[in-house]
C-alpha cells in the first residue's frame, strides 16, 4: 500500500529514543521530513538524525525543547516552520513513567508527570494545529497514550494513568473540535514496548517472564512497530479514523 507520505513534514516529540525513534525512523523510511524533538543527549540525537538523512534521503531537524514549557513549545514550532514551512503530522510521544504511590509523592512529582504527559501534548497540539489552519493544509495529530490510560493494572503509576486517561479525552475533544477542518486526531495505546522507559523493570530478575505472561501475543513490541501504525494513521488511507485511541497492546486489554 502506498501511503503517499513522501514530502510530508512531521514533528515527533521525544523522537530520538525508544518508540519515538521507531516513529521517526519509519516516517523517514516513508519519505517524510522529520523534526526530531529532544531534551537530552544532543550528540546521540545528531548522530541519529544524520543517519536518517543519509539512509532515507529525507531532511531532518533536531529540535531541542521541553514539552512541559510554553516557551519551548513556541520555539519548537517556530524552528520547525522556519525550516520546513509547514507541519503535516504532529506526534506527541514524549513521556515519563516514574513509579511512586500517590499518597506518598510530593505535589511536584504529580505535577511534573501531568505537565509532561498531558499538558505538553495540549500546548504543542494547539500551536501546531493553529499553523495547519493558517496554511489551510489539514493534518494529523497523534497522541502516544498507553494501555495504562485505559486500565491501571500496575501499582505506583497513578499520576501516569491519570495523565494518559486525560490524553485519551484530549484526543476525543480536539478531534471533535477540528476534524471538520481536515485535521484528524488519533491516539495509540501501546502495552509493553522494549524501550529505555521500562528497562529497569524488565531487566530485573524474573520480571520479564511475569510481563510476558500478561501479553497474549507472548512478546514485547518493538518501537518500529508503533512507527508502522503512526505512518498508517498519518496517511490519507486512515481518513475515516479520528477521535479514538487504538489498542496496540498485543492483546493485553482483552
Ligand atoms: P523513552 O524514555 O525512550 O521515551 C520518552 C522520550 O520522551 C525520551 O526521548 C525523553 O527524553 C522524552 N522526554 C521526557 N520528558 C520530556 C520533556 N519534558 N520534553 C521533551 N521530551 C521529553 O520511552 P518510550 O517507551 O519510547 O516512551 C515513549 C512514549 O510511549 C511515552 O509517552 C510513554 O508513556 C509511551 N508508552 C510506552 C510504553 C512502553 O512500553 N515503552 C507503553 C505505553 C506507552
Short mmCIF file of C-alpha atoms and ligand atoms in Angstrom, two decimals:
data_model
loop_
_atom_site.label_atom_id
_atom_site.label_comp_id
_atom_site.label_asym_id
_atom_site.label_seq_id
_atom_site.Cartn_x
_atom_site.Cartn_y
_atom_site.Cartn_z
CA UNK A 1 0.00 0.00 0.00
CA UNK A 2 1.44 3.37 -0.99
CA UNK A 3 0.88 5.65 1.99
CA UNK A 4 1.69 8.75 -0.12
CA UNK A 5 3.61 10.39 2.72
CA UNK A 6 6.61 11.48 0.64
CA UNK A 7 7.41 15.17 1.21
CA UNK A 8 5.20 15.49 4.30
CA UNK A 9 6.67 17.08 7.44
CA UNK A 10 6.42 15.52 10.90
CA UNK A 11 7.36 16.80 14.34
CA UNK A 12 7.96 13.93 16.79
CA UNK A 13 8.47 14.74 20.48
CA UNK A 14 10.97 12.57 22.32
CA UNK A 15 11.74 11.45 18.80
CA UNK A 16 15.27 10.12 19.19
CA UNK A 17 14.81 7.31 21.72
CA UNK A 18 12.58 4.26 22.16
CA UNK A 19 9.17 4.44 20.49
CA UNK A 20 9.85 7.99 19.25
CA UNK A 21 12.96 6.79 17.43
CA UNK A 22 10.94 3.96 15.84
CA UNK A 23 8.39 6.51 14.68
CA UNK A 24 10.98 8.98 13.33
CA UNK A 25 12.77 6.14 11.56
CA UNK A 26 9.72 4.65 9.88
CA UNK A 27 8.31 8.04 8.86
CA UNK A 28 11.70 8.83 7.30
CA UNK A 29 11.61 5.47 5.52
CA UNK A 30 8.27 6.57 4.02
CA UNK A 31 9.88 9.79 2.73
CA UNK A 32 8.69 12.13 5.49
CA UNK A 33 10.95 15.02 6.57
CA UNK A 34 11.22 14.75 10.33
CA UNK A 35 11.82 17.33 13.06
CA UNK A 36 13.10 15.26 15.98
CA UNK A 37 12.48 16.85 19.37
CA UNK A 38 14.79 16.04 22.30
CA UNK A 39 15.83 17.32 25.72
CA UNK A 40 18.92 15.19 26.46
CA UNK A 41 21.97 13.68 24.77
CA UNK A 42 22.41 16.05 21.82
CA UNK A 43 25.33 14.06 20.27
CA UNK A 44 23.17 10.92 20.09
CA UNK A 45 20.33 12.91 18.54
CA UNK A 46 22.62 14.45 15.91
CA UNK A 47 24.04 11.04 15.02
CA UNK A 48 20.50 9.66 14.73
CA UNK A 49 19.12 12.48 12.57
CA UNK A 50 22.19 12.43 10.32
CA UNK A 51 21.78 8.69 9.84
CA UNK A 52 18.12 9.11 8.86
CA UNK A 53 19.09 11.74 6.28
CA UNK A 54 21.83 9.54 4.79
CA UNK A 55 19.82 6.34 4.85
CA UNK A 56 16.46 7.61 3.58
CA UNK A 57 17.33 10.77 1.65
CA UNK A 58 14.97 12.95 3.69
CA UNK A 59 15.59 16.20 5.57
CA UNK A 60 15.75 16.07 9.36
CA UNK A 61 15.92 18.74 12.04
CA UNK A 62 16.97 18.07 15.62
CA UNK A 63 14.89 20.46 17.70
CA UNK A 64 15.51 21.00 21.40
CA UNK A 65 12.54 21.67 23.70
CA UNK A 66 10.90 20.71 26.98
CA UNK A 67 7.27 19.95 26.10
CA UNK A 68 6.09 21.00 29.56
CA UNK A 69 7.20 24.61 28.95
CA UNK A 70 5.10 27.03 26.90
CA UNK A 71 8.10 29.00 25.60
CA UNK A 72 9.88 25.81 24.47
CA UNK A 73 6.77 24.73 22.56
CA UNK A 74 6.62 28.13 20.85
CA UNK A 75 10.27 27.84 19.90
CA UNK A 76 9.97 24.24 18.69
CA UNK A 77 7.11 25.07 16.33
CA UNK A 78 8.78 28.27 15.11
CA UNK A 79 12.04 26.45 14.31
CA UNK A 80 10.28 23.61 12.52
CA UNK A 81 8.17 26.01 10.45
CA UNK A 82 11.22 28.12 9.62
CA UNK A 83 12.99 25.06 8.25
CA UNK A 84 10.11 23.21 6.56
CA UNK A 85 7.40 25.92 6.13
CA UNK A 86 4.65 23.57 7.41
CA UNK A 87 3.92 20.70 9.79
CA UNK A 88 1.59 17.98 8.45
CA UNK A 89 1.99 15.44 11.23
CA UNK A 90 2.49 16.02 14.96
CA UNK A 91 3.35 13.06 17.18
CA UNK A 92 3.02 13.85 20.89
CA UNK A 93 5.21 10.99 22.05
CA UNK A 94 7.35 12.44 24.87
CA UNK A 95 6.55 10.97 28.26
CA UNK A 96 7.87 9.80 31.60
CA UNK A 97 6.82 6.79 33.68
CA UNK A 98 8.02 7.13 37.27
CA UNK A 99 6.88 4.73 39.98
CA UNK A 100 5.58 6.21 43.23
CA UNK A 101 2.40 5.82 45.29
CA UNK A 102 0.01 8.77 45.06
CA UNK A 103 -0.41 9.20 48.80
CA UNK A 104 3.37 9.30 49.31
CA UNK A 105 4.54 11.56 46.49
CA UNK A 106 5.18 15.31 46.83
CA UNK A 107 2.78 17.51 44.83
CA UNK A 108 5.62 18.48 42.49
CA UNK A 109 6.06 14.87 41.31
CA UNK A 110 2.38 14.60 40.41
CA UNK A 111 2.53 17.96 38.66
CA UNK A 112 5.60 17.01 36.59
CA UNK A 113 4.03 13.81 35.22
CA UNK A 114 0.81 15.63 34.28
CA UNK A 115 2.80 18.51 32.77
CA UNK A 116 4.94 16.31 30.52
CA UNK A 117 2.47 13.53 29.62
CA UNK A 118 -0.70 15.59 29.25
CA UNK A 119 -0.24 19.37 29.33
CA UNK A 120 2.71 19.18 26.92
CA UNK A 121 0.54 17.42 24.33
CA UNK A 122 -2.16 20.07 24.72
CA UNK A 123 0.24 23.01 24.42
CA UNK A 124 2.05 21.66 21.39
CA UNK A 125 -1.12 20.45 19.64
CA UNK A 126 -2.68 23.90 19.94
CA UNK A 127 0.35 25.58 18.38
CA UNK A 128 0.75 23.08 15.56
CA UNK A 129 -2.98 22.94 14.78
CA UNK A 130 -3.05 26.76 14.51
CA UNK A 131 -0.22 26.54 11.95
CA UNK A 132 -2.19 23.93 9.97
CA UNK A 133 -5.31 26.10 9.98
CA UNK A 134 -3.35 29.20 8.90
CA UNK A 135 -1.89 27.26 5.97
CA UNK A 136 -5.19 25.52 5.16
CA UNK A 137 -3.29 22.23 4.80
CA UNK A 138 -5.14 19.79 7.04
CA UNK A 139 -3.05 17.35 9.03
CA UNK A 140 -2.89 14.70 11.71
CA UNK A 141 -2.13 14.83 15.45
CA UNK A 142 -1.14 11.52 17.03
CA UNK A 143 -1.03 11.19 20.82
CA UNK A 144 1.03 8.44 22.44
CA UNK A 145 -1.24 7.14 25.14
CA UNK A 146 -0.84 3.79 26.88
CA UNK A 147 -2.68 0.72 27.98
CA UNK A 148 -2.43 2.46 31.36
CA UNK A 149 -4.76 5.19 30.12
CA UNK A 150 -7.47 2.56 29.93
CA UNK A 151 -6.58 0.07 32.67
CA UNK A 152 -4.43 0.70 35.77
CA UNK A 153 -3.00 -2.76 36.32
CA UNK A 154 0.33 -1.95 37.94
CA UNK A 155 0.85 -0.05 41.18
CA UNK A 156 2.71 3.23 41.62
CA UNK A 157 1.55 4.86 38.41
CA UNK A 158 -1.48 6.90 39.49
CA UNK A 159 -0.11 10.14 38.02
CA UNK A 160 0.80 8.40 34.76
CA UNK A 161 -2.51 6.58 34.32
CA UNK A 162 -4.39 9.80 35.10
CA UNK A 163 -2.33 11.72 32.54
CA UNK A 164 -2.82 9.07 29.83
CA UNK A 165 -6.56 8.80 30.50
CA UNK A 166 -6.69 12.59 30.18
CA UNK A 167 -4.76 12.33 26.94
CA UNK A 168 -7.39 9.95 25.56
CA UNK A 169 -10.07 12.54 26.28
CA UNK A 170 -7.89 15.30 24.80
CA UNK A 171 -7.75 13.18 21.63
CA UNK A 172 -11.54 12.92 21.53
CA UNK A 173 -12.25 16.55 22.44
CA UNK A 174 -9.76 18.01 19.97
CA UNK A 175 -10.97 15.67 17.24
CA UNK A 176 -14.49 16.87 17.86
CA UNK A 177 -13.35 20.48 17.56
CA UNK A 178 -11.16 20.30 14.44
CA UNK A 179 -11.87 17.18 12.37
CA UNK A 180 -14.21 19.17 10.10
CA UNK A 181 -11.16 21.25 9.12
CA UNK A 182 -9.42 18.17 7.71
CA UNK A 183 -7.26 17.73 10.81
CA UNK A 184 -7.60 14.31 12.42
CA UNK A 185 -6.59 13.49 15.99
CA UNK A 186 -5.80 9.91 16.94
CA UNK A 187 -4.28 8.15 19.95
CA UNK A 188 -2.23 4.98 20.20
CA UNK A 189 -2.19 2.82 23.33
CA UNK A 190 0.86 0.54 23.37
CA UNK A 191 1.20 -2.17 26.01
CA UNK A 192 4.80 -3.24 26.56
CA UNK A 193 7.38 -1.97 24.11
CA UNK A 194 11.06 -2.62 24.73
CA UNK A 195 12.50 0.87 25.38
CA UNK A 196 14.60 2.81 27.94
CA UNK A 197 11.42 3.84 29.83
CA UNK A 198 10.87 0.32 31.19
CA UNK A 199 14.28 -1.36 31.01
CA UNK A 200 14.80 -1.06 34.76
CA UNK A 201 11.68 -3.23 35.10
CA UNK A 202 12.23 -5.97 32.50
CA UNK A 203 15.91 -6.28 33.35
CA UNK A 204 15.02 -7.24 36.94
CA UNK A 205 15.25 -10.95 37.64
CA UNK A 206 12.02 -12.76 36.78
CA UNK A 207 10.03 -9.64 35.91
CA UNK A 208 10.31 -10.16 32.13
CA UNK A 209 8.61 -13.57 32.48
CA UNK A 210 5.88 -12.00 34.60
CA UNK A 211 5.22 -9.34 31.94
CA UNK A 212 5.22 -11.91 29.12
CA UNK A 213 2.54 -13.94 30.87
CA UNK A 214 0.26 -10.88 30.67
CA UNK A 215 0.77 -10.35 26.92
CA UNK A 216 -1.40 -12.66 24.76
CA UNK A 217 0.90 -12.39 21.70
CA UNK A 218 3.70 -13.51 24.01
CA UNK A 219 6.23 -10.77 23.25
CA UNK A 220 7.15 -7.16 23.84
CA UNK A 221 6.57 -4.92 20.81
CA UNK A 222 9.49 -3.25 19.06
CA UNK A 223 9.44 0.57 18.62
CA UNK A 224 9.37 0.36 14.82
CA UNK A 225 6.01 -1.48 15.01
CA UNK A 226 4.49 1.65 16.58
CA UNK A 227 6.14 3.54 13.72
CA UNK A 228 4.20 1.41 11.19
CA UNK A 229 0.94 2.31 12.93
CA UNK A 230 1.80 6.02 13.07
CA UNK A 231 2.59 6.04 9.34
CA UNK A 232 -0.74 4.40 8.51
CA UNK A 233 -2.70 6.76 10.79
CA UNK A 234 -0.87 9.78 9.35
CA UNK A 235 -1.74 8.75 5.81
CA UNK A 236 -4.91 9.52 3.88
CA UNK A 237 -5.66 5.77 3.98
CA UNK A 238 -6.79 6.41 7.57
CA UNK A 239 -9.03 9.33 6.54
CA UNK A 240 -12.04 7.94 8.40
CA UNK A 241 -10.23 7.47 11.73
CA UNK A 242 -10.36 10.34 14.23
CA UNK A 243 -11.12 10.85 17.92
CA UNK A 244 -10.18 7.36 19.04
CA UNK A 245 -7.25 5.68 20.78
CA UNK A 246 -6.15 2.45 19.14
CA UNK A 247 -5.18 -0.60 21.18
CA UNK A 248 -1.68 -1.73 20.19
CA UNK A 249 -1.01 -3.86 23.25
CA UNK A 250 -0.62 -7.31 21.71
CA UNK A 251 -3.88 -8.25 23.42
CA UNK A 252 -3.14 -7.01 26.94
CA UNK A 253 -6.52 -5.26 27.06
CA UNK A 254 -8.53 -8.35 26.09
P1 LIG B 1 11.65 6.70 26.23
O1 LIG B 1 12.07 7.05 27.59
O2 LIG B 1 12.66 6.16 25.29
O3 LIG B 1 10.97 7.94 25.51
C1 LIG B 1 10.47 9.06 26.16
C2 LIG B 1 11.04 10.28 25.45
O4 LIG B 1 10.43 11.46 25.99
C3 LIG B 1 12.56 10.41 25.68
O5 LIG B 1 13.19 10.73 24.46
C4 LIG B 1 12.66 11.57 26.66
O6 LIG B 1 13.88 12.31 26.55
C5 LIG B 1 11.46 12.40 26.20
N1 LIG B 1 11.04 13.36 27.21
C6 LIG B 1 10.83 13.17 28.54
N2 LIG B 1 10.47 14.32 29.12
C7 LIG B 1 10.44 15.26 28.14
C8 LIG B 1 10.14 16.63 28.10
N3 LIG B 1 9.81 17.29 29.22
N4 LIG B 1 10.20 17.29 26.91
C9 LIG B 1 10.56 16.64 25.78
N5 LIG B 1 10.86 15.33 25.76
C10 LIG B 1 10.80 14.66 26.93
O7 LIG B 1 10.42 5.69 26.40
P2 LIG B 1 9.33 5.20 25.36
O8 LIG B 1 8.86 3.91 25.84
O9 LIG B 1 9.84 5.30 23.99
O10 LIG B 1 8.15 6.24 25.58
C11 LIG B 1 7.54 6.98 24.53
C12 LIG B 1 6.06 7.16 24.84
O11 LIG B 1 5.41 5.91 24.78
C13 LIG B 1 5.77 7.75 26.22
O12 LIG B 1 4.75 8.70 26.12
C14 LIG B 1 5.31 6.54 27.01
O13 LIG B 1 4.46 6.89 28.06
C15 LIG B 1 4.59 5.75 25.92
N6 LIG B 1 4.40 4.33 26.22
C16 LIG B 1 5.48 3.48 26.30
C17 LIG B 1 5.28 2.15 26.53
C18 LIG B 1 6.39 1.17 26.58
O14 LIG B 1 6.16 0.00 26.88
N7 LIG B 1 7.62 1.54 26.29
C19 LIG B 1 3.92 1.62 26.77
C20 LIG B 1 2.88 2.59 26.66
C21 LIG B 1 3.13 3.89 26.40
#
